[in-house]
Coordinates of C-alpha atoms in Angstrom, one line a residue:
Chain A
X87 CA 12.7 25.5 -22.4
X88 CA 9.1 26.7 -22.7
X89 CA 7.9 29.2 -19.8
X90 CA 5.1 26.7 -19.1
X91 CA 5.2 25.3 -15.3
X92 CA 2.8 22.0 -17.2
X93 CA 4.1 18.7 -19.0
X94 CA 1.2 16.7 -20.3
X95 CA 0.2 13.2 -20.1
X96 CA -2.1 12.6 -23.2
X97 CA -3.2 9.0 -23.2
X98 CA -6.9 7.8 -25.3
X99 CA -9.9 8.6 -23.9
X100 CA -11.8 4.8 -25.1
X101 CA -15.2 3.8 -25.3
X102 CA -16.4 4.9 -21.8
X103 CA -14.9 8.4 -22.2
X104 CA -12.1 7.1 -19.9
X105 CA -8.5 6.8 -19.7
X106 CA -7.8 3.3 -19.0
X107 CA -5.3 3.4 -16.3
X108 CA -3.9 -0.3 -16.7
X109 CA -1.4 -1.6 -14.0
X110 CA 1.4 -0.7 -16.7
X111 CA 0.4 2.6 -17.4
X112 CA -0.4 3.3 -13.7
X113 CA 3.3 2.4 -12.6
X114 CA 4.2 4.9 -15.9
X115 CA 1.9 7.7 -14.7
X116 CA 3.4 7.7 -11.2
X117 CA 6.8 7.7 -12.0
X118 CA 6.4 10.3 -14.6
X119 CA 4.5 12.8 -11.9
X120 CA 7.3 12.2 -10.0
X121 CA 10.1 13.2 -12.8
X122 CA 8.0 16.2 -13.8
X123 CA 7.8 17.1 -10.3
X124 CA 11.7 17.0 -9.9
X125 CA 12.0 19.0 -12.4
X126 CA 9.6 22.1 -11.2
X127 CA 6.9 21.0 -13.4
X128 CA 3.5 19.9 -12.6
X129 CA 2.0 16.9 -14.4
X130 CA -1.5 17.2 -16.5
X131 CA -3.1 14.1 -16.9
X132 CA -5.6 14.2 -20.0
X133 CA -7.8 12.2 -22.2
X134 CA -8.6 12.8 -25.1
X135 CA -11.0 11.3 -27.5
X136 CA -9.5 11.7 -30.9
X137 CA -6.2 12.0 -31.8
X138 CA -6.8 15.2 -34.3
X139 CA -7.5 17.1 -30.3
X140 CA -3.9 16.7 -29.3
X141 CA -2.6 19.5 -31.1
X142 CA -5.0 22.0 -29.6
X143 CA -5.1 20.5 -26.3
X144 CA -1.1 20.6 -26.3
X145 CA -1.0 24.1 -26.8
X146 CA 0.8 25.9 -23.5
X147 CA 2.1 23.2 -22.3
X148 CA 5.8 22.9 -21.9
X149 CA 5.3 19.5 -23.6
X150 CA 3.6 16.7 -23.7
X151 CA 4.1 12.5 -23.6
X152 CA 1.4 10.6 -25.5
X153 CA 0.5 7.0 -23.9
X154 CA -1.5 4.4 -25.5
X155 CA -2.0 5.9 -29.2
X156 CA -1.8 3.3 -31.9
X157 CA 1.2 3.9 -34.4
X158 CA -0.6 4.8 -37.7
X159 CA -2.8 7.7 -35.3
X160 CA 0.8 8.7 -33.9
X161 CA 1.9 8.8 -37.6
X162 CA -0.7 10.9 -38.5
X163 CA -0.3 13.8 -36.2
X164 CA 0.5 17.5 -37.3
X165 CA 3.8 19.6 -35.8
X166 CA 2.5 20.0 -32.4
X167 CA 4.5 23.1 -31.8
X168 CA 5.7 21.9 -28.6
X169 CA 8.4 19.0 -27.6
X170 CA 6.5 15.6 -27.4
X171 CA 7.3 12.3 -26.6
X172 CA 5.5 9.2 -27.6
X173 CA 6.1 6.4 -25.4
X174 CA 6.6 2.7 -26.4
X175 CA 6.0 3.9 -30.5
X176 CA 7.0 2.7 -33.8
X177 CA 5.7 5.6 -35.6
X178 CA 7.9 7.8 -37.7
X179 CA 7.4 11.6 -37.5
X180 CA 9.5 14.6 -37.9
X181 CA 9.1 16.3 -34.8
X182 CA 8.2 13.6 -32.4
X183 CA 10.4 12.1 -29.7
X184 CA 10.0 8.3 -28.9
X185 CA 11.6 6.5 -25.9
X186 CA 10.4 2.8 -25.4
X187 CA 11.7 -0.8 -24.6
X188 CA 14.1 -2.5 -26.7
X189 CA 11.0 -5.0 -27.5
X190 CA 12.8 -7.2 -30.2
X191 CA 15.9 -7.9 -27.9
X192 CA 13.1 -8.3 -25.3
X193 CA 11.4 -11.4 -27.4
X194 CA 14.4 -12.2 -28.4
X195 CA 15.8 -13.5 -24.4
X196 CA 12.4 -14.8 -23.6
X197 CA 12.8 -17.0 -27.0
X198 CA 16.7 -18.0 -25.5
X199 CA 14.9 -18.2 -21.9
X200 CA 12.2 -21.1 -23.3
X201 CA 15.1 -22.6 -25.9
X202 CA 17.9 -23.0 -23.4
X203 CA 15.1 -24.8 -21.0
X204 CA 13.9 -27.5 -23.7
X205 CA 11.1 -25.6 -25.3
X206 CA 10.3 -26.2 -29.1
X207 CA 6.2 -26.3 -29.2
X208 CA 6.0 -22.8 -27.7
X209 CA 2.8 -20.5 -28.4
X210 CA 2.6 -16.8 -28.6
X211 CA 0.1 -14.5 -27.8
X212 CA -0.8 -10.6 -27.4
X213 CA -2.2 -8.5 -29.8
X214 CA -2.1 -8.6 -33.5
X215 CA 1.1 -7.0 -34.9
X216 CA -0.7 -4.8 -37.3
X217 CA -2.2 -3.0 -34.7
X218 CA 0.6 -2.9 -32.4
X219 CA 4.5 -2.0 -33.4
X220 CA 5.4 -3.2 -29.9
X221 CA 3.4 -6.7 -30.2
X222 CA 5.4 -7.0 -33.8
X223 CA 8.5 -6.6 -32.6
X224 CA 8.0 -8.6 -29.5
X225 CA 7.3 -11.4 -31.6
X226 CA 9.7 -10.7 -34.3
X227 CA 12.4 -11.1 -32.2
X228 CA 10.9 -14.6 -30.3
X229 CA 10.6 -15.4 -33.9
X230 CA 14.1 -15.2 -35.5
X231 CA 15.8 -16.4 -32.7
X232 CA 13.2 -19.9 -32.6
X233 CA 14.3 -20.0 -36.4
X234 CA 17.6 -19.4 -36.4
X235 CA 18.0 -22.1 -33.8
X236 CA 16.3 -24.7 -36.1
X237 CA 12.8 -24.7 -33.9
X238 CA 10.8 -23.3 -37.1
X239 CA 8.5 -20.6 -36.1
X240 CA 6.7 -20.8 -32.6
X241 CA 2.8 -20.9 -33.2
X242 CA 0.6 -17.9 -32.2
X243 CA -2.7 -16.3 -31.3
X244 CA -3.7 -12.9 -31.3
X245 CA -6.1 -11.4 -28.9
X246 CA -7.6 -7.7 -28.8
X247 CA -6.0 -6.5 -25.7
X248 CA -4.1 -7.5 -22.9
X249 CA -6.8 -8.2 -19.6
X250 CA -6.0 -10.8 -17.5
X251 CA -9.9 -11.7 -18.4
X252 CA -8.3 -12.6 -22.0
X253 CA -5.7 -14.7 -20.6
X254 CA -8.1 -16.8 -18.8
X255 CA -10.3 -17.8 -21.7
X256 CA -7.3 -18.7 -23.6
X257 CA -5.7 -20.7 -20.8
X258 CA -8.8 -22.4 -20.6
X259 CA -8.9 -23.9 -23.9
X260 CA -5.1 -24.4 -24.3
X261 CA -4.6 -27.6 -23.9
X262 CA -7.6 -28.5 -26.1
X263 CA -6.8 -26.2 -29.0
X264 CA -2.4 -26.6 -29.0
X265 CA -1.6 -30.0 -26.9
X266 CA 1.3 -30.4 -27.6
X267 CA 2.7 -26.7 -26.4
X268 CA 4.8 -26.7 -23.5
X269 CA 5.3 -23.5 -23.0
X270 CA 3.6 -19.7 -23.4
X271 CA 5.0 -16.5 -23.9
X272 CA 2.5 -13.6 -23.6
X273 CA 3.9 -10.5 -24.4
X274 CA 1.9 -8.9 -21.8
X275 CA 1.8 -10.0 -17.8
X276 CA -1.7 -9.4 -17.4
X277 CA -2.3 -11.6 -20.1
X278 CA 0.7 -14.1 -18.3
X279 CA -1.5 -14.2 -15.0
X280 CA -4.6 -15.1 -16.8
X281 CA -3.1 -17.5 -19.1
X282 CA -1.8 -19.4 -15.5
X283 CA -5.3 -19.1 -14.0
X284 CA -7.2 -20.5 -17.2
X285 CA -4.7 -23.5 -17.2
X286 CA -5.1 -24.2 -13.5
X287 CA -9.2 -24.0 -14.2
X288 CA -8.3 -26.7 -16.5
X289 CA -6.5 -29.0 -14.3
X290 CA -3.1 -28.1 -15.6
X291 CA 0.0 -27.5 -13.6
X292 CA 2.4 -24.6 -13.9
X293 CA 5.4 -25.2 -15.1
X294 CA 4.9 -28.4 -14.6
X295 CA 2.5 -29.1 -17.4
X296 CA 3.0 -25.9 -19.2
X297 CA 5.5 -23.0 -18.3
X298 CA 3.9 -19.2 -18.8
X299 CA 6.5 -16.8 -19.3
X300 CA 4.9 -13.0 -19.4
X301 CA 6.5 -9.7 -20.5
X302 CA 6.8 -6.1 -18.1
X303 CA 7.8 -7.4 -14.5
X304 CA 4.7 -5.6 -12.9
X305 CA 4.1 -5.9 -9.7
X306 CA 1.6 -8.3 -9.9
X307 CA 4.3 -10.6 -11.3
X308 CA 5.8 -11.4 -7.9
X309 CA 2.5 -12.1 -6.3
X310 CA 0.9 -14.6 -7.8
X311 CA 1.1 -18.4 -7.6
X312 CA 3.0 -19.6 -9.3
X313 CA 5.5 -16.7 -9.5
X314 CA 5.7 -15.0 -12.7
X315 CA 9.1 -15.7 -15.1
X316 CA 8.8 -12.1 -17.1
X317 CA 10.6 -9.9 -19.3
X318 CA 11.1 -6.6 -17.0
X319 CA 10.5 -3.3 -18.5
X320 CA 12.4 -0.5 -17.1
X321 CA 9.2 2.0 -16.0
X322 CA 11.0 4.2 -14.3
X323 CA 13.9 4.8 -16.4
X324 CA 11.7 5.3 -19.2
X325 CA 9.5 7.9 -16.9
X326 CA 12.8 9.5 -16.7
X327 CA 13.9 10.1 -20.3
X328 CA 10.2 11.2 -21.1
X329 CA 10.6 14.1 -18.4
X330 CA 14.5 14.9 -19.4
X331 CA 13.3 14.8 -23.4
X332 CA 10.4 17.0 -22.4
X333 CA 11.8 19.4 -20.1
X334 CA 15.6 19.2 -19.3
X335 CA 17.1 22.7 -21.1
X336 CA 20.6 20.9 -22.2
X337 CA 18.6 18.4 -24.5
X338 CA 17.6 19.4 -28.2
X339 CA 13.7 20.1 -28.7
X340 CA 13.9 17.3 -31.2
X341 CA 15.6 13.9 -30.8
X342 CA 17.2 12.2 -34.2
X343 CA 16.0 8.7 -32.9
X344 CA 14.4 6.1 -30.6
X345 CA 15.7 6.1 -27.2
X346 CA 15.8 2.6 -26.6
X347 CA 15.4 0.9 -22.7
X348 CA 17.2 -2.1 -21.8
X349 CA 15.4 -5.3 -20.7
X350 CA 16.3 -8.0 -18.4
X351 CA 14.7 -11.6 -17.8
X352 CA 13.4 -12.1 -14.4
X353 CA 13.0 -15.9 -13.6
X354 CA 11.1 -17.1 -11.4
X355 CA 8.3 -20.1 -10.6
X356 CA 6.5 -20.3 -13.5
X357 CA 9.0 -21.9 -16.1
X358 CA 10.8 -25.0 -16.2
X359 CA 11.8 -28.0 -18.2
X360 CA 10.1 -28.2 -21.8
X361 CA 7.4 -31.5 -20.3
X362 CA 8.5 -34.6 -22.0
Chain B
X47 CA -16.3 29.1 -10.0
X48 CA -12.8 30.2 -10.1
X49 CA -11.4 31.6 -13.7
X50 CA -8.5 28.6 -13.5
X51 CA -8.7 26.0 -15.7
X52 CA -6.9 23.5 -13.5
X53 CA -8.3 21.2 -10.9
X54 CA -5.6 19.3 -8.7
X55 CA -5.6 15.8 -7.2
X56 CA -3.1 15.6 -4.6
X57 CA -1.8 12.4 -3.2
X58 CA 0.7 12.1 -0.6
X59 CA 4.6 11.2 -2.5
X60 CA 5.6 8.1 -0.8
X61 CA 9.1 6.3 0.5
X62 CA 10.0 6.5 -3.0
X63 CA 8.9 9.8 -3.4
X64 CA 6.3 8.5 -5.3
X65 CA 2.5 8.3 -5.5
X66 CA 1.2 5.4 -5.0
X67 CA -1.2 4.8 -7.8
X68 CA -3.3 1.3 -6.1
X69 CA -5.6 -0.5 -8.0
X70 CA -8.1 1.8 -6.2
X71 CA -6.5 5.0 -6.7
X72 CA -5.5 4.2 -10.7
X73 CA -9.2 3.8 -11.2
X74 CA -10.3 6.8 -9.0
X75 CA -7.8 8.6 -11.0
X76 CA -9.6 7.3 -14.6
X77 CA -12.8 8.4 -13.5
X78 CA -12.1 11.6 -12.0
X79 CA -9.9 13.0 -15.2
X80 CA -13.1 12.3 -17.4
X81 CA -15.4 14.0 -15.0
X82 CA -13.1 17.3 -15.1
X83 CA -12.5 17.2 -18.4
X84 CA -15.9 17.2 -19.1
X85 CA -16.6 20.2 -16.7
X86 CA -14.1 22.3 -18.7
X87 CA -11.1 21.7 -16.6
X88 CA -7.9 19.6 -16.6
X89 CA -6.5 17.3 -14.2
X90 CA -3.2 18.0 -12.1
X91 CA -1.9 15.5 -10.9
X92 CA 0.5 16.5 -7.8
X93 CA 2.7 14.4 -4.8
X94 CA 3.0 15.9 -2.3
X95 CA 6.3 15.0 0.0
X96 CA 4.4 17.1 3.3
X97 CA 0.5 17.6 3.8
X98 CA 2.2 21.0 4.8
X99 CA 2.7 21.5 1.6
X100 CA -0.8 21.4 -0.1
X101 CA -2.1 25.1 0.8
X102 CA 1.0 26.2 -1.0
X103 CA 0.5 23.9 -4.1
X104 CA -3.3 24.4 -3.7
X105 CA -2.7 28.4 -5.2
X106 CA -3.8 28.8 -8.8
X107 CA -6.2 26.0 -8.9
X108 CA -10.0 26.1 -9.3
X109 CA -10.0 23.1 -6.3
X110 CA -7.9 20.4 -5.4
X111 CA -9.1 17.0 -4.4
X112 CA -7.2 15.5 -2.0
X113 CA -6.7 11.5 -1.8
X114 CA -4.6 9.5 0.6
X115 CA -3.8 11.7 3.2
X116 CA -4.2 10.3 6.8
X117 CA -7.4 12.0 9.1
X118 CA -4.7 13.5 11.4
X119 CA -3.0 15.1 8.6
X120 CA -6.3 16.6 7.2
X121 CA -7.7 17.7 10.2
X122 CA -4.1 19.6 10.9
X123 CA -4.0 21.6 7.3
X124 CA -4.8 25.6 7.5
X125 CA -7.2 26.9 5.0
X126 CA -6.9 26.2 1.6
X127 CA -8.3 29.3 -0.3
X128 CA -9.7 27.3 -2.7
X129 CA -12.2 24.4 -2.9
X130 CA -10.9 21.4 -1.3
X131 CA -12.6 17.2 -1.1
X132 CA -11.1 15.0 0.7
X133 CA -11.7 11.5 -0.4
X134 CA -12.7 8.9 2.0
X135 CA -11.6 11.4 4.8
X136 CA -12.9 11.2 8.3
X137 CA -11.1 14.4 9.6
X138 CA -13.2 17.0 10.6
X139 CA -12.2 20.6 8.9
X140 CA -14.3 23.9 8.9
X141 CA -13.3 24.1 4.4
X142 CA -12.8 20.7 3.7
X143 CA -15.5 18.7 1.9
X144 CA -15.6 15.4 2.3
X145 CA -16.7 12.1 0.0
X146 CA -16.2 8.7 1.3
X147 CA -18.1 5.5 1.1
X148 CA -20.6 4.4 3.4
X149 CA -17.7 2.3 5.0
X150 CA -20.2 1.6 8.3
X151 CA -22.8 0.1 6.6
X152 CA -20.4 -1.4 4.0
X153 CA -19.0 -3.0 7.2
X154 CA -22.7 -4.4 8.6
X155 CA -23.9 -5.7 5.4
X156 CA -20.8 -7.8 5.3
X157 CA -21.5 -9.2 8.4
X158 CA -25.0 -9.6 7.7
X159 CA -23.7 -11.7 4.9
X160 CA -21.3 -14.3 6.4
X161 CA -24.1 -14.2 9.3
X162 CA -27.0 -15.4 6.7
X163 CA -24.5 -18.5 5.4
X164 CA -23.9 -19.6 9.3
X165 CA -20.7 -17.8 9.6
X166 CA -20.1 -16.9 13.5
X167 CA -16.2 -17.5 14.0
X168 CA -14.5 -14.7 11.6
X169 CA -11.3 -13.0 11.5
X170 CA -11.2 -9.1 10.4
X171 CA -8.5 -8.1 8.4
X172 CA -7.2 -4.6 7.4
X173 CA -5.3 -1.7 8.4
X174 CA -5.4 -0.4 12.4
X175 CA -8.1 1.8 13.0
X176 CA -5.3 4.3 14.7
X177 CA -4.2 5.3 11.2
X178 CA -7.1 4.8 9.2
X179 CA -10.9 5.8 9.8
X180 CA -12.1 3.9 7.0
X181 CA -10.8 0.8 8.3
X182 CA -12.2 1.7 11.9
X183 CA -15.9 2.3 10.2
X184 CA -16.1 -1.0 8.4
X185 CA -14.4 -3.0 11.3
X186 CA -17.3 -0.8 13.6
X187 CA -20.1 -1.8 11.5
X188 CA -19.5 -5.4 11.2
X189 CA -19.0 -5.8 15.1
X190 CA -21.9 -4.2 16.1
X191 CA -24.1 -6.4 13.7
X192 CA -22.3 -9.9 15.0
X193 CA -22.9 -8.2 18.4
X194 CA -26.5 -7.3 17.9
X195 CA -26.8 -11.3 16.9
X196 CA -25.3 -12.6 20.2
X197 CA -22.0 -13.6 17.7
X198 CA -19.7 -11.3 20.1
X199 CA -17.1 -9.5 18.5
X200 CA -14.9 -11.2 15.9
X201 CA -11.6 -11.7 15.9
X202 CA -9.3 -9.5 14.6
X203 CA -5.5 -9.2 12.5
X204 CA -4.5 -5.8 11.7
X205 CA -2.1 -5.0 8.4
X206 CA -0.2 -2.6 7.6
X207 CA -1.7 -2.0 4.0
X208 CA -3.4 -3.5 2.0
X209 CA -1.5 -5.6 -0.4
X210 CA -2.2 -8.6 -1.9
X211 CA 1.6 -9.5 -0.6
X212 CA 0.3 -9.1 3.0
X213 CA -2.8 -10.9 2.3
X214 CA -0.6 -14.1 0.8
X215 CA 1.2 -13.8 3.7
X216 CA -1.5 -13.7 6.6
X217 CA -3.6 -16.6 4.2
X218 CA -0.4 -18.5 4.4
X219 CA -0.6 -18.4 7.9
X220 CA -4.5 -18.4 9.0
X221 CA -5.6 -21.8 9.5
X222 CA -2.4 -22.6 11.9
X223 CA -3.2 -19.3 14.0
X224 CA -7.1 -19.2 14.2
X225 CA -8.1 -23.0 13.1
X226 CA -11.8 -22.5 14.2
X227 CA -12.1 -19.4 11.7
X228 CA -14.6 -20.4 8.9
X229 CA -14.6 -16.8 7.1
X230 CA -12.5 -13.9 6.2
X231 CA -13.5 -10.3 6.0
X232 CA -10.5 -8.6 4.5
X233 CA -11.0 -5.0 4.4
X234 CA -9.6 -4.3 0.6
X235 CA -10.1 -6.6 -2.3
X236 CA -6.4 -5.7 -2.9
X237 CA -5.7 -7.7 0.6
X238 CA -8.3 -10.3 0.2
X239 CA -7.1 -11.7 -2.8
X240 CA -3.8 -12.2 -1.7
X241 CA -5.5 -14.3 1.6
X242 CA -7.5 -16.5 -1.0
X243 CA -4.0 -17.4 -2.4
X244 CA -2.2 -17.8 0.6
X245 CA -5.2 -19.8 1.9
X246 CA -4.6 -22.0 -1.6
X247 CA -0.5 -22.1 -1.3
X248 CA -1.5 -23.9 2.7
X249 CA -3.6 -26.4 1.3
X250 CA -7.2 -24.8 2.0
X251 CA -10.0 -24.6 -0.2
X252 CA -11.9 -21.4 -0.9
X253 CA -14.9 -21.2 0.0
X254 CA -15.3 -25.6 0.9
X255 CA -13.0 -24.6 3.6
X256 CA -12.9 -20.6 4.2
X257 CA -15.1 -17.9 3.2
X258 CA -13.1 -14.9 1.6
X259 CA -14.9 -11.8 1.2
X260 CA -13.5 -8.3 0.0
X261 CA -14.5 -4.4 -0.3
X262 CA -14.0 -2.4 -3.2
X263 CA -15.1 -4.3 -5.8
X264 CA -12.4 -4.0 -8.6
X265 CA -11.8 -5.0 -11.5
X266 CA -9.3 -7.5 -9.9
X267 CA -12.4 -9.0 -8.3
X268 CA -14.1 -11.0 -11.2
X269 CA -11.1 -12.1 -12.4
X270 CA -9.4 -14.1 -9.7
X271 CA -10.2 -17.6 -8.9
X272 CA -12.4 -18.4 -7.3
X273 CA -14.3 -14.8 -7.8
X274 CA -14.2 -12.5 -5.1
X275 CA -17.4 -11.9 -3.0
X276 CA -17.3 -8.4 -2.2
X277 CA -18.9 -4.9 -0.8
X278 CA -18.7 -2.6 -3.9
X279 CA -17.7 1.0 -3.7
X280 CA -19.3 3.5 -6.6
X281 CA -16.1 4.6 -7.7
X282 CA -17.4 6.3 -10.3
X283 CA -20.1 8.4 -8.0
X284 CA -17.3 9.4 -5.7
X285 CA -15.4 11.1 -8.8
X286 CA -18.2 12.6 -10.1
X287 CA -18.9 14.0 -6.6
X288 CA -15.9 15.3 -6.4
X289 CA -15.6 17.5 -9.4
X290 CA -19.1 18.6 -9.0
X291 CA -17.8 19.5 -5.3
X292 CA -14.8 21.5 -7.1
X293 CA -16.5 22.7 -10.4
X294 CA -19.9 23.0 -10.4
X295 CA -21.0 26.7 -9.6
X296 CA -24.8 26.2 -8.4
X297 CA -23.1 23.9 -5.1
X298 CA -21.9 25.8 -2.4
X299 CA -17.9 26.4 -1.8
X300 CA -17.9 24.3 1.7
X301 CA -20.1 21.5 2.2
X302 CA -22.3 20.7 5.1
X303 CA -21.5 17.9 5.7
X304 CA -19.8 14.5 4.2
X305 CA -21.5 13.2 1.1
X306 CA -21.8 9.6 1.7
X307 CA -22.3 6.7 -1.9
X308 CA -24.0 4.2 -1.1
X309 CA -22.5 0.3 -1.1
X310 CA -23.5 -3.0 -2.2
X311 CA -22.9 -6.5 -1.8
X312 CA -21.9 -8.5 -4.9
X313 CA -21.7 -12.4 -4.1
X314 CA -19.6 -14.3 -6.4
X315 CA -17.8 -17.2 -5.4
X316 CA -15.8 -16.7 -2.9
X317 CA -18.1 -17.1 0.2
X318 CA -20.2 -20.5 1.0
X319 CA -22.1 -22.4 4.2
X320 CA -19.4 -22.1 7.0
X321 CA -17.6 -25.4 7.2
X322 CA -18.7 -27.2 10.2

């Protein structure tokens, strides 16, 4: 184990300069202080602005755990000379740890979840798979599972992020563009609640109409009307692998795979039977 | 300036041991890692279970901000030895600089506000002023301006937090316990959201039937229907505040006094004519 009392927390600094602290990531960050923490270590929290900085800025730290890159910048990284974790990657790399969510056995049970309550005419939306191993898989998984039961593949639409602010505009125009979906899965839940305000802007009722199934069991999920049906993410569990990968002495500087993070479907208000 | 490279933010480690990164605090958090970043420094990131435990934890760094902590606890801590900004703090310390928000006017020009769209009957809501001299401030200023216009003093629910749970909760309840009430002032966006929901979930419309307005102004704000009316706080100016306090060599170690950022109303659509 290095000397270093420090862990890092390297996540993009984007267009304002800024790490952008999403409800996701804020419920990581906290947890992983608190693991770091546990473990005699303080936590650094830095942004940086191109990936080709994380080597320098990584150096004399006991290691680090990158948040937010994109795979192919993850991909691209030289030996950092110090143990690192990428969270929620799909990259492959010789000397870099990865712990994230089983996302294909995640899209997977929210495609048994929609099945199992009638759904056939199902839309799915996040970001676009090439940008995003954990959007691909998400949807992989929801995909093979619709096939395999006969349902062809579900229809989809990408969007550049995640905001609930994206979720609106698309829940807006839903029922004009696809009306004949009964159902949504949006691999994100920020994208979840907004999808459920656009459709309630236009007049439609949840589940009622259409049922919104979301993906990360924030804690937004539980608050808002209806409640939110999600796939939960484990946060803290995978705070805690990142801090024993990083800094617990009886675990090998390097790790030969993925640690992988069990999901579980949380239903609640927002699905029910496909509408006839 | 002290030769360290490492600026702290301490926030107090919850129940769960845990920080508790808000909606507020998450994008405090974004702002002020940029701003020390780009003064040189990194970011620490530190819970802390006992504010006796800051001076302690404080050793090393070129300034800790501190964020969270409760006046009583702030007013109680021993010197620091380093430079030390307490956030929205109204404790008074001989080496403790302090940033908050103009929280008593932020208070009076929300009651200036409701006053100008015929609002007289209004229900405060927020945290006790006991714990919390934020709350007090705002709940100060907007009584002395409905007092000043022969309104007398509104009425008044106090929370424990500020969650959007609570809010759902007390907007659930509202129109049973105070049926004359045309407006709400909730004293977080966090918590008025959560009353414009609960308002919705008893059958009320917002703002034909009650006025909802917030304070904070975050991103949560715009995106919530209807959009929240609310008194916005410069989070941005308080962070950059803040590491100047810490890192900038030409201000002073202690502070004369608090440096207050100025607030403004944003009016959206959650506030109309009071209901007759």
């Amino acid at each position: 184990m290095s000397g270093s009392p420090l862990a890092g927390l390297f996540a993009p600094a984007g267009a304002a300069d800024e790490i952008s602290l999403t409800a996701h990531h804020g419920e990581f960050v906290a947890a992983l202080e608190r693991e770091v923490r546990g473990r005699g270590h303080r936590l650094v929290l830095l942004g940086v602005a191109s990936p080709a900085d994380i080597a320098a800025q990584a150096e004399g730290l006991a290691g680090v755990v990158l948040l937010g890159f994109r795979d192919d910048e993850l991909a691209g990284l030289p030996d950092l000379g110090t143990r690192a974790v990428a969270i929620d990657a799909y990259a492959r790399h010789p000397s870099l740890a990865v712990i994230r969510t089983d996302d294909a056995e995640g899209g997977r049970r929210a495609a048994e979840v929609l099945l199992s309550r009638g759904h056939r005419d199902v839309l799915v939306v996040g970001p676009s798979d090439e940008t995003s191993g954990v959007m691909r898989e998400r949807h992989e998984g929801f995909r093979s599972v619709f096939v395999a039961a006969g349902a062809g593949a579900p229809a989809r639409h990408m969007t550049a992020g995640t905001t609930v602010r994206e979720g609106v505009m698309l829940g807006r125009a839903l029922r004009a563009r696809h009306p004949s979906i009964t159902a949504v899965f949006a691999a994100a839940d920020t994208l979840a609640v907004g999808v459920m305000e656009g459709l309630a802007l236009a007049g439609a009722r949840v589940p009622a109409d259409v049922s919104v199934l979301g993906f990360d069991d924030l804690a937004l999920a539980s608050v808002v009307t209806p409640k939110l049906s999600t796939v939960a993410q484990d946060i803290p569990r995978k705070a805690r692998l990142a801090a024993e990968a990083l800094l617990d002495p009886r675990l090998a500087p390097s790790v030969a795979g993925p640690l992988t993070v069990d999901v579980v479907v949380i239903e609640r208000a927002s699905i029910g039977r496909a509408a006839r």
